[in-house]
Amino acid sequence: MAASQPLLSLDWDPVAAEALLRDVFGIVVDEVIWKGTSATEKVCEWKEPEELKQLLDLELQSQGESQEQILERCRAVIRYSVKTCHPHFFNQLFSGLDPHALAGRIVTESLNTSQYTYEIAPVFVLMEEEVLKKLRALVGWSSGDGVFCPGGSIANMYAMNLARYQRYPDCKQRGLQALPPLALFATQECHYSIKKGAAFLGLGTDSVRVVKADERGKMIPEDLERQICLAKAEAAWGGSALLSQTHRHLLDGIHRADSVAWNPHKLLTAGLQCSALLLRDTTNLLKRCHGSQASYLFQQDKFYNVALDTGDKVVQCGRRVDCLKLWLMWKAQGGQGLEQRVDQAFALARYLVEEMKKREGFELVMEPEFVNVCFWFLPPSFRGKQKSLDYSERLAKVAPVLKERMVKEGSMMIGYQPHGTRGNFFRMIVANPALTQADMRFLLDELERLGQDL
């Protein structure tokens, strides 16, 4: 058998690996950090799916490619991806780019460890507990438990599973046959993960009982007379207001909840993903509910305190490190800096609302109390026609048309949605810490420009 030539690889060549990574980091700095955050650049470069497949050459081949080809792959991925760090990206509850959080993400990925035992993640086991302790203190708890989860939806499902286990611990071994019919109480405004969680846990979506909400989407307590055993607060989006002395009153009473879901990757700009489930419980409920004592990981005769092996508290085995980016950002900004970030978002949201009120063609769905601003844009031909029979039907078509135009031009991105009997309206999110009043005015000007012929 003839000697085969080795395939191109950096596996045994640290010098070549360093050269590649320096080149890649250079591309990231130029194309993401500089251009991706510049208001003069596009938010996105839209391509139809079939064209994009061709441009990216997605098919995986048997032979490797040269380093220059790989660098071109990186450039193409960035070019055709949405720049969520762009100041005119208002589409999701996450946006912006914090350099310290990004540094934490780079270190996390480079170390490539799992959060389950102290022996392979000593720094991050201790760090996670310190960060969770700080978050719990902001909620108002002096003790408790918690874990970082892969997103707020999973945090909600964890909380539902914990509530069920606390009341019916036999279900861990005996399954659904150990349970009477159970019910989940939530308003019609609850996150869709509640119904998904009910289905995933075998309770069924019919088990979700709807509690009435007021016109602002807040639960009406009087409609909850049947009471629930375990109260959960879903603060994935709004929890960061706890950092603000000015706005934390919006979460008054949150300390009375048994668990809280909080996503620092949203308003605090910690970067995806950074989602915490916080518990007031001090009885090791997480581990009792989810633990399986895998002997190859959680040996009880280790040479250190095995209570530091936190992996048995979660459903996952391998678990990525999500605490470093938040910890490093907090170390850099301090609590005061993060408070200013939250307060600035509120101030810009209020500025945007006041600017809307000065212009013809903008109508609020309701006065905002957070940093979500929901509104309709009324093109010139719609103004003064509110009493027309087909007005609502026609108005509902405006947001989708404008969304298509802005995305295809790459000028900005804003989400839209219907709600109940209300037709499509824009859901503007003010979260990026780099935003300015000029960006708020740009948004209004751009909608006027894109919609002037409708």
CSV table of C-alpha atoms in Angstrom, one decimal:
chain,number,residue,atom,x,y,z
A,1,MET,CA,0.0,0.0,0.0
A,2,ALA,CA,1.5,3.3,-1.1
A,3,ALA,CA,2.2,5.9,1.6
A,4,SER,CA,-0.7,8.4,1.6
A,5,GLN,CA,-0.2,12.2,1.7
A,6,PRO,CA,-1.5,13.8,4.8
A,7,LEU,CA,-4.5,16.0,4.4
A,8,LEU,CA,-4.1,19.7,5.0
A,9,SER,CA,-4.7,20.2,8.7
A,10,LEU,CA,-3.7,22.5,11.5
A,11,ASP,CA,-4.0,19.8,14.2
A,12,TRP,CA,-0.3,19.5,14.8
A,13,ASP,CA,0.8,23.0,13.6
A,14,PRO,CA,0.3,25.7,16.3
A,15,VAL,CA,2.1,28.3,14.2
A,16,ALA,CA,-0.4,27.8,11.3
A,17,ALA,CA,-3.3,27.7,13.8
A,18,GLU,CA,-2.2,31.0,15.3
A,19,ALA,CA,-2.0,32.6,11.8
A,20,LEU,CA,-5.4,31.4,10.9
A,21,LEU,CA,-7.0,32.6,14.2
A,22,ARG,CA,-5.3,36.0,13.9
A,23,ASP,CA,-6.7,36.4,10.4
A,24,VAL,CA,-10.2,35.3,11.5
A,25,PHE,CA,-10.1,37.7,14.5
A,26,GLY,CA,-9.0,40.5,12.1
A,27,ILE,CA,-12.0,39.8,9.9
A,28,VAL,CA,-14.3,39.8,12.9
A,29,VAL,CA,-12.9,43.1,14.1
A,30,ASP,CA,-13.2,44.7,10.6
A,31,GLU,CA,-16.5,43.2,9.4
A,32,VAL,CA,-18.5,42.8,12.7
A,33,ILE,CA,-17.1,45.2,15.3
A,34,TRP,CA,-16.4,48.1,13.0
A,35,LYS,CA,-18.8,47.8,10.0
A,36,GLY,CA,-21.4,45.8,11.9
A,37,THR,CA,-21.9,48.6,14.4
A,38,SER,CA,-21.7,51.5,11.9
A,39,ALA,CA,-24.9,53.3,11.1
A,40,THR,CA,-23.6,54.0,7.6
A,41,GLU,CA,-23.5,50.2,6.8
A,42,LYS,CA,-26.4,47.9,6.1
A,43,VAL,CA,-28.1,45.9,8.8
A,44,CYS,CA,-28.4,43.0,6.4
A,45,GLU,CA,-27.8,42.0,2.8
A,46,TRP,CA,-30.9,40.2,1.9
A,47,LYS,CA,-30.7,37.2,-0.5
A,48,GLU,CA,-33.4,34.7,-1.4
A,49,PRO,CA,-32.7,31.2,0.0
A,50,GLU,CA,-31.7,29.5,-3.3
A,51,GLU,CA,-29.3,32.4,-4.2
A,52,LEU,CA,-27.9,32.4,-0.7
A,53,LYS,CA,-27.2,28.6,-0.9
A,54,GLN,CA,-25.2,29.2,-4.1
A,55,LEU,CA,-23.3,32.1,-2.7
A,56,LEU,CA,-22.3,30.2,0.4
A,57,ASP,CA,-21.6,26.9,-1.3
A,58,LEU,CA,-23.0,25.0,1.7
A,59,GLU,CA,-22.3,21.4,0.5
A,60,LEU,CA,-19.7,19.6,2.5
A,61,GLN,CA,-17.0,17.9,0.5
A,62,SER,CA,-14.6,15.0,1.1
A,63,GLN,CA,-11.5,17.2,0.5
A,64,GLY,CA,-10.4,20.1,2.6
A,65,GLU,CA,-9.9,23.7,1.4
A,66,SER,CA,-7.0,26.1,1.6
A,67,GLN,CA,-6.7,28.7,4.4
A,68,GLU,CA,-7.5,31.5,2.1
A,69,GLN,CA,-10.7,29.7,1.0
A,70,ILE,CA,-11.6,29.3,4.7
A,71,LEU,CA,-11.1,33.0,5.3
A,72,GLU,CA,-13.4,33.8,2.4
A,73,ARG,CA,-16.0,31.5,3.9
A,74,CYS,CA,-15.8,33.5,7.1
A,75,ARG,CA,-16.2,36.8,5.2
A,76,ALA,CA,-19.2,35.4,3.4
A,77,VAL,CA,-20.9,34.2,6.5
A,78,ILE,CA,-20.5,37.6,8.1
A,79,ARG,CA,-21.5,39.5,4.9
A,80,TYR,CA,-24.8,37.7,4.5
A,81,SER,CA,-25.7,37.5,8.2
A,82,VAL,CA,-27.9,40.0,10.0
A,83,LYS,CA,-25.8,42.4,12.1
A,84,THR,CA,-27.6,42.3,15.4
A,85,CYS,CA,-25.1,44.7,16.8
A,86,HIS,CA,-26.1,47.4,14.3
A,87,PRO,CA,-27.7,50.5,15.8
A,88,HIS,CA,-30.7,50.1,13.4
A,89,PHE,CA,-31.4,46.5,14.4
A,90,PHE,CA,-34.5,46.8,16.6
A,91,ASN,CA,-36.0,43.4,15.6
A,92,GLN,CA,-35.5,41.3,18.7
A,93,LEU,CA,-35.2,41.6,22.5
A,94,PHE,CA,-31.4,41.3,22.1
A,95,SER,CA,-29.2,43.7,20.2
A,96,GLY,CA,-25.9,45.6,20.5
A,97,LEU,CA,-22.4,44.4,21.3
A,98,ASP,CA,-20.6,44.7,24.6
A,99,PRO,CA,-16.8,44.2,24.1
A,100,HIS,CA,-16.2,42.8,27.5
A,101,ALA,CA,-19.0,40.3,27.2
A,102,LEU,CA,-17.6,39.4,23.7
A,103,ALA,CA,-14.2,38.9,25.3
A,104,GLY,CA,-15.8,36.5,27.8
A,105,ARG,CA,-17.5,34.6,25.0
A,106,ILE,CA,-14.2,34.2,23.2
A,107,VAL,CA,-12.5,32.9,26.3
A,108,THR,CA,-15.4,30.6,27.0
A,109,GLU,CA,-15.3,29.1,23.5
A,110,SER,CA,-11.5,28.8,23.6
A,111,LEU,CA,-11.4,26.8,26.9
A,112,ASN,CA,-14.2,24.6,25.6
A,113,THR,CA,-15.2,23.1,28.9
A,114,SER,CA,-18.5,21.8,30.5
A,115,GLN,CA,-20.0,23.3,33.6
A,116,TYR,CA,-20.9,20.0,35.3
A,117,THR,CA,-18.0,19.3,37.7
A,118,TYR,CA,-15.4,21.3,39.7
A,119,GLU,CA,-12.6,19.1,38.5
A,120,ILE,CA,-12.9,20.3,34.8
A,121,ALA,CA,-14.5,23.7,35.4
A,122,PRO,CA,-13.2,25.0,38.8
A,123,VAL,CA,-13.2,28.6,37.9
A,124,PHE,CA,-16.7,28.6,36.3
A,125,VAL,CA,-18.4,26.5,39.0
A,126,LEU,CA,-17.4,29.2,41.6
A,127,MET,CA,-18.1,32.0,39.2
A,128,GLU,CA,-21.6,30.8,38.3
A,129,GLU,CA,-22.5,30.6,41.9
A,130,GLU,CA,-21.3,34.1,42.6
A,131,VAL,CA,-23.2,35.5,39.6
A,132,LEU,CA,-26.4,33.7,40.6
A,133,LYS,CA,-26.0,34.9,44.1
A,134,LYS,CA,-25.8,38.5,42.9
A,135,LEU,CA,-28.9,38.1,40.7
A,136,ARG,CA,-30.8,36.6,43.6
A,137,ALA,CA,-29.8,39.5,45.8
A,138,LEU,CA,-31.3,41.9,43.2
A,139,VAL,CA,-34.5,39.9,43.3
A,140,GLY,CA,-34.5,40.3,47.1
A,141,TRP,CA,-33.4,36.9,48.3
A,142,SER,CA,-30.5,36.4,50.7
A,143,SER,CA,-30.2,32.7,49.9
A,144,GLY,CA,-31.4,30.2,47.3
A,145,ASP,CA,-30.3,28.3,44.3
A,146,GLY,CA,-30.2,28.6,40.5
A,147,VAL,CA,-28.6,27.6,37.3
A,148,PHE,CA,-27.9,29.1,33.9
A,149,CYS,CA,-30.1,27.6,31.2
A,150,PRO,CA,-30.0,27.4,27.4
A,151,GLY,CA,-32.6,30.2,27.1
A,152,GLY,CA,-35.7,31.6,28.9
A,153,SER,CA,-38.0,29.0,27.4
A,154,ILE,CA,-36.0,26.2,29.0
A,155,ALA,CA,-35.8,28.2,32.3
A,156,ASN,CA,-39.6,28.3,32.2
A,157,MET,CA,-39.8,24.5,31.6
A,158,TYR,CA,-37.4,23.9,34.5
A,159,ALA,CA,-39.6,25.9,36.8
A,160,MET,CA,-42.7,24.0,35.7
A,161,ASN,CA,-41.0,20.7,36.3
A,162,LEU,CA,-39.7,21.8,39.7
A,163,ALA,CA,-43.2,22.9,40.7
A,164,ARG,CA,-44.6,19.5,39.8
A,165,TYR,CA,-41.9,17.6,41.6
A,166,GLN,CA,-42.2,19.7,44.8
A,167,ARG,CA,-45.9,18.8,45.1
A,168,TYR,CA,-45.7,15.2,43.7
A,169,PRO,CA,-42.1,13.9,44.1
A,170,ASP,CA,-43.2,10.4,43.2
A,171,CYS,CA,-43.6,11.5,39.6
A,172,LYS,CA,-39.8,11.4,39.1
A,173,GLN,CA,-39.9,7.6,39.4
A,174,ARG,CA,-43.4,6.6,38.6
A,175,GLY,CA,-44.1,9.2,35.8
A,176,LEU,CA,-47.5,10.6,34.9
A,177,GLN,CA,-49.3,7.7,36.5
A,178,ALA,CA,-48.4,9.1,39.9
A,179,LEU,CA,-50.2,12.3,39.1
A,180,PRO,CA,-53.7,13.5,39.4
A,181,PRO,CA,-54.9,15.9,36.6
A,182,LEU,CA,-52.8,19.1,37.0
A,183,ALA,CA,-53.3,22.6,35.9
A,184,LEU,CA,-51.1,25.5,35.0
A,185,PHE,CA,-52.4,29.0,35.5
A,186,ALA,CA,-51.2,31.8,33.2
A,187,THR,CA,-52.7,34.8,31.4
A,188,GLN,CA,-53.4,34.8,27.6
A,189,GLU,CA,-50.3,37.1,27.4
A,190,CYS,CA,-47.9,34.4,28.8
A,191,HIS,CA,-44.9,33.3,26.8
A,192,TYR,CA,-45.6,30.5,24.3
A,193,SER,CA,-43.0,28.4,26.2
A,194,ILE,CA,-45.7,27.7,28.8
A,195,LYS,CA,-47.8,25.7,26.4
A,196,LYS,CA,-44.7,24.1,24.9
A,197,GLY,CA,-43.6,23.2,28.4
A,198,ALA,CA,-47.0,21.7,29.3
A,199,ALA,CA,-46.8,19.5,26.1
A,200,PHE,CA,-43.1,18.6,26.7
A,201,LEU,CA,-43.7,17.6,30.3
A,202,GLY,CA,-46.7,15.4,29.4
A,203,LEU,CA,-49.3,17.6,31.0
A,204,GLY,CA,-50.8,18.6,27.7
A,205,THR,CA,-51.7,22.1,26.4
A,206,ASP,CA,-55.2,21.7,27.7
A,207,SER,CA,-53.8,21.9,31.2
A,208,VAL,CA,-52.9,25.5,30.8
A,209,ARG,CA,-55.8,27.5,32.3
A,210,VAL,CA,-56.2,31.1,31.2
A,211,VAL,CA,-56.3,33.8,33.8
A,212,LYS,CA,-57.7,37.1,32.8
A,213,ALA,CA,-55.4,40.1,32.2
A,214,ASP,CA,-56.0,43.8,32.1
A,215,GLU,CA,-55.6,46.0,29.1
A,216,ARG,CA,-51.9,46.2,29.7
A,217,GLY,CA,-51.5,42.4,29.8
A,218,LYS,CA,-51.1,42.2,33.6
A,219,MET,CA,-52.7,39.3,35.5
A,220,ILE,CA,-55.9,40.2,37.4
A,221,PRO,CA,-55.3,38.6,40.8
A,222,GLU,CA,-59.1,38.4,41.6
A,223,ASP,CA,-59.3,35.9,38.7
A,224,LEU,CA,-56.8,33.6,40.4
A,225,GLU,CA,-59.0,32.6,43.4
A,226,ARG,CA,-58.2,28.9,42.9
A,227,GLN,CA,-54.6,29.8,43.7
A,228,ILE,CA,-51.5,27.9,42.6
A,229,CYS,CA,-48.9,26.1,44.8
A,230,LEU,CA,-45.7,27.6,43.3
A,231,ALA,CA,-45.5,31.1,42.0
A,232,LYS,CA,-43.1,31.7,39.1
A,233,ALA,CA,-42.0,35.1,37.8
A,234,GLU,CA,-41.1,35.3,34.1
A,235,ALA,CA,-38.7,38.3,34.0
A,236,ALA,CA,-36.6,37.1,31.1
A,237,TRP,CA,-37.0,40.5,29.4
A,238,GLY,CA,-37.8,42.8,32.2
A,239,GLY,CA,-35.6,41.4,35.0
A,240,SER,CA,-32.8,43.8,34.2
A,241,ALA,CA,-34.9,46.7,35.5
A,242,LEU,CA,-33.9,45.4,38.9
A,243,LEU,CA,-30.5,47.1,38.4
A,244,SER,CA,-32.1,50.5,38.2
A,245,GLN,CA,-33.1,52.4,41.3
A,246,THR,CA,-35.4,54.5,39.1
A,247,HIS,CA,-37.3,51.7,37.5
A,248,ARG,CA,-37.0,48.6,39.7
A,249,HIS,CA,-40.4,49.5,41.2
A,250,LEU,CA,-41.9,48.0,38.0
A,251,LEU,CA,-41.0,44.6,39.5
A,252,ASP,CA,-42.3,45.3,43.0
A,253,GLY,CA,-43.2,42.1,44.7
A,254,ILE,CA,-41.0,39.8,42.6
A,255,HIS,CA,-39.3,38.7,45.8
A,256,ARG,CA,-42.5,36.8,46.7
A,257,ALA,CA,-42.1,34.5,43.8
A,258,ASP,CA,-40.6,31.0,44.2
A,259,SER,CA,-38.6,31.2,41.0
A,260,VAL,CA,-37.5,33.9,38.5
A,261,ALA,CA,-36.3,33.5,34.9
A,262,TRP,CA,-34.0,36.3,33.8
A,263,ASN,CA,-32.1,36.8,30.5
A,264,PRO,CA,-29.1,39.1,30.8
A,265,HIS,CA,-28.5,38.5,27.1
A,266,LYS,CA,-31.4,40.8,26.4
A,267,LEU,CA,-31.4,44.3,28.0
A,268,LEU,CA,-28.0,44.0,29.6
A,269,THR,CA,-26.4,43.0,26.2
A,270,ALA,CA,-24.4,40.0,27.7
A,271,GLY,CA,-24.6,38.1,24.4
A,272,LEU,CA,-26.5,35.0,23.5
A,273,GLN,CA,-27.0,33.0,25.4
A,274,CYS,CA,-27.2,34.1,29.0
A,275,SER,CA,-30.3,32.9,30.8
A,276,ALA,CA,-30.7,32.3,34.5
A,277,LEU,CA,-33.3,30.4,36.5
A,278,LEU,CA,-33.2,31.7,40.1
A,279,LEU,CA,-34.8,29.8,43.0
A,280,ARG,CA,-35.7,30.9,46.5
A,281,ASP,CA,-35.5,27.3,47.5
A,282,THR,CA,-32.8,26.2,49.9
A,283,THR,CA,-33.6,22.4,50.1
A,284,ASN,CA,-31.6,21.4,47.0
A,285,LEU,CA,-34.8,21.1,45.0
A,286,LEU,CA,-33.0,21.3,41.6
A,287,LYS,CA,-30.8,18.3,42.4
A,288,ARG,CA,-33.6,16.3,44.0
A,289,CYS,CA,-35.8,16.8,41.0
A,290,HIS,CA,-33.2,16.2,38.3
A,291,GLY,CA,-30.3,14.3,39.8
A,292,SER,CA,-29.4,10.8,38.6
A,293,GLN,CA,-26.1,10.3,40.3
A,294,ALA,CA,-24.1,9.2,37.2
A,295,SER,CA,-21.2,7.3,38.7
A,296,TYR,CA,-18.7,8.2,35.9
A,297,LEU,CA,-19.1,11.9,36.6
A,298,PHE,CA,-20.4,12.4,40.2
A,299,GLN,CA,-18.2,10.0,42.2
A,300,GLN,CA,-18.8,10.6,45.9
A,301,ASP,CA,-15.3,9.8,47.0
A,302,LYS,CA,-13.5,12.6,45.2
A,303,PHE,CA,-10.6,14.5,46.8
A,304,TYR,CA,-12.6,17.7,47.0
A,305,ASN,CA,-16.1,18.8,48.3
A,306,VAL,CA,-18.4,17.0,45.8
A,307,ALA,CA,-21.1,19.6,46.5
A,308,LEU,CA,-19.2,21.7,44.0
A,309,ASP,CA,-20.2,19.3,41.3
A,310,THR,CA,-23.3,21.1,40.2
A,311,GLY,CA,-24.0,19.2,37.0
A,312,ASP,CA,-26.5,16.8,38.6
A,313,LYS,CA,-28.9,19.7,39.2
A,314,VAL,CA,-29.8,20.0,35.5
A,315,VAL,CA,-31.4,17.9,32.8
A,316,GLN,CA,-28.4,18.4,30.5
A,317,CYS,CA,-25.1,16.5,30.8
A,318,GLY,CA,-22.7,18.7,28.9
A,319,ARG,CA,-23.5,22.4,29.7
A,320,ARG,CA,-21.8,25.4,28.2
A,321,VAL,CA,-20.4,28.1,30.3
A,322,ASP,CA,-22.7,31.1,30.2
A,323,CYS,CA,-21.6,33.0,33.3
A,324,LEU,CA,-18.2,34.4,32.2
A,325,LYS,CA,-19.5,36.9,29.7
A,326,LEU,CA,-21.9,38.4,32.3
A,327,TRP,CA,-19.2,38.3,35.1
A,328,LEU,CA,-16.6,40.0,32.9
A,329,MET,CA,-19.0,42.7,31.7
A,330,TRP,CA,-20.1,43.3,35.3
A,331,LYS,CA,-16.5,43.6,36.4
A,332,ALA,CA,-15.8,46.1,33.7
A,333,GLN,CA,-19.0,48.2,34.0
A,334,GLY,CA,-19.8,47.8,37.6
A,335,GLY,CA,-23.4,47.8,38.9
A,336,GLN,CA,-23.5,51.5,38.3
A,337,GLY,CA,-22.6,51.2,34.7
A,338,LEU,CA,-25.2,48.5,34.1
A,339,GLU,CA,-27.8,50.7,35.9
A,340,GLN,CA,-26.9,53.6,33.5
A,341,ARG,CA,-27.4,51.2,30.6
A,342,VAL,CA,-30.9,50.3,31.7
A,343,ASP,CA,-31.8,54.0,32.5
A,344,GLN,CA,-30.5,55.1,29.1
A,345,ALA,CA,-32.8,52.6,27.3
A,346,PHE,CA,-35.8,53.9,29.2
A,347,ALA,CA,-34.9,57.5,28.4
A,348,LEU,CA,-34.5,56.7,24.7
A,349,ALA,CA,-37.8,54.9,24.6
A,350,ARG,CA,-39.5,57.9,26.1
A,351,TYR,CA,-37.7,60.2,23.7
A,352,LEU,CA,-38.9,58.1,20.8
A,353,VAL,CA,-42.5,58.2,22.1
A,354,GLU,CA,-42.4,62.0,22.4
A,355,GLU,CA,-40.9,62.4,18.9
A,356,MET,CA,-43.8,60.2,17.5
A,357,LYS,CA,-46.3,62.4,19.1
A,358,LYS,CA,-44.9,65.4,17.2
A,359,ARG,CA,-45.3,63.7,13.8
A,360,GLU,CA,-48.4,62.9,11.8
A,361,GLY,CA,-48.7,59.3,10.9
A,362,PHE,CA,-47.6,57.6,14.1
A,363,GLU,CA,-50.1,56.1,16.5
A,364,LEU,CA,-49.2,54.3,19.7
A,365,VAL,CA,-50.9,51.0,20.5
A,366,MET,CA,-50.6,52.1,24.2
A,367,GLU,CA,-48.3,54.2,26.3
A,368,PRO,CA,-45.2,52.1,27.0
A,369,GLU,CA,-44.0,51.5,30.6
A,370,PHE,CA,-40.9,49.6,29.6
A,371,VAL,CA,-38.6,49.9,26.5
A,372,ASN,CA,-41.0,48.2,24.1
A,373,VAL,CA,-42.7,50.8,22.0
A,374,CYS,CA,-45.7,49.4,20.0
A,375,PHE,CA,-47.1,51.6,17.3
A,376,TRP,CA,-48.8,51.8,13.9
A,377,PHE,CA,-47.4,53.8,11.0
A,378,LEU,CA,-50.2,55.5,9.0
A,379,PRO,CA,-49.1,56.2,5.4
A,380,PRO,CA,-50.4,59.5,4.0
A,381,SER,CA,-53.3,57.9,2.2
A,382,PHE,CA,-54.6,56.4,5.5
A,383,ARG,CA,-54.7,59.6,7.5
A,384,GLY,CA,-58.2,60.8,8.3
A,385,LYS,CA,-59.7,57.6,7.0
A,386,GLN,CA,-60.0,55.8,10.3
A,387,LYS,CA,-63.7,55.4,10.0
A,388,SER,CA,-63.5,53.6,6.7
A,389,LEU,CA,-65.0,50.1,6.8
A,390,ASP,CA,-61.8,48.4,5.5
A,391,TYR,CA,-59.4,50.7,7.4
A,392,SER,CA,-58.2,48.1,10.0
A,393,GLU,CA,-57.8,45.4,7.3
A,394,ARG,CA,-55.7,47.8,5.1
A,395,LEU,CA,-53.7,49.1,8.0
A,396,ALA,CA,-52.7,45.5,9.0
A,397,LYS,CA,-51.0,45.1,5.6
A,398,VAL,CA,-48.7,48.2,6.1
A,399,ALA,CA,-46.2,46.7,8.6
A,400,PRO,CA,-45.4,43.6,6.5
A,401,VAL,CA,-44.9,45.7,3.4
A,402,LEU,CA,-42.6,48.2,5.2
A,403,LYS,CA,-40.7,45.3,6.8
A,404,GLU,CA,-40.0,43.8,3.4
A,405,ARG,CA,-38.8,47.1,2.0
A,406,MET,CA,-36.5,47.9,5.0
A,407,VAL,CA,-35.0,44.4,5.0
A,408,LYS,CA,-34.4,44.3,1.2
A,409,GLU,CA,-32.7,47.7,1.4
A,410,GLY,CA,-30.8,46.7,4.5
A,411,SER,CA,-31.6,50.0,6.2
A,412,MET,CA,-33.1,48.7,9.5
A,413,MET,CA,-35.1,45.9,11.0
A,414,ILE,CA,-38.1,46.2,13.3
A,415,GLY,CA,-40.5,43.4,14.3
A,416,TYR,CA,-44.2,43.5,13.9
A,417,GLN,CA,-47.2,41.4,15.1
A,418,PRO,CA,-50.9,41.3,15.5
A,419,HIS,CA,-52.5,41.1,19.0
A,420,GLY,CA,-56.0,40.0,19.7
A,421,THR,CA,-58.3,42.1,17.6
A,422,ARG,CA,-55.5,44.6,16.8
A,423,GLY,CA,-54.0,44.3,13.3
A,424,ASN,CA,-50.3,44.2,12.6
A,425,PHE,CA,-48.3,46.9,14.4
A,426,PHE,CA,-44.6,47.5,14.9
A,427,ARG,CA,-42.9,46.3,18.1
A,428,MET,CA,-39.9,48.6,18.5
A,429,ILE,CA,-37.2,47.4,21.0
A,430,VAL,CA,-34.9,50.0,22.5
A,431,ALA,CA,-32.1,47.9,24.0
A,432,ASN,CA,-28.7,48.5,22.2
A,433,PRO,CA,-26.5,50.6,24.6
A,434,ALA,CA,-25.0,52.3,21.6
A,435,LEU,CA,-28.3,53.9,20.5
A,436,THR,CA,-28.6,57.7,20.4
A,437,GLN,CA,-31.5,60.1,19.9
A,438,ALA,CA,-30.3,60.4,16.3
A,439,ASP,CA,-31.1,56.7,15.8
A,440,MET,CA,-34.6,57.2,17.1
A,441,ARG,CA,-35.1,60.0,14.6
A,442,PHE,CA,-33.7,57.9,11.8
A,443,LEU,CA,-36.2,55.2,12.6
A,444,LEU,CA,-39.1,57.6,12.2
A,445,ASP,CA,-37.6,59.3,9.1
A,446,GLU,CA,-37.0,55.9,7.5
A,447,LEU,CA,-40.6,54.7,8.0
A,448,GLU,CA,-41.9,57.9,6.5
A,449,ARG,CA,-39.6,57.5,3.5
A,450,LEU,CA,-40.4,53.8,3.0
A,451,GLY,CA,-44.2,54.3,3.4
A,452,GLN,CA,-44.8,57.6,1.6
A,453,ASP,CA,-46.3,55.9,-1.5
A,454,LEU,CA,-48.6,53.5,0.3
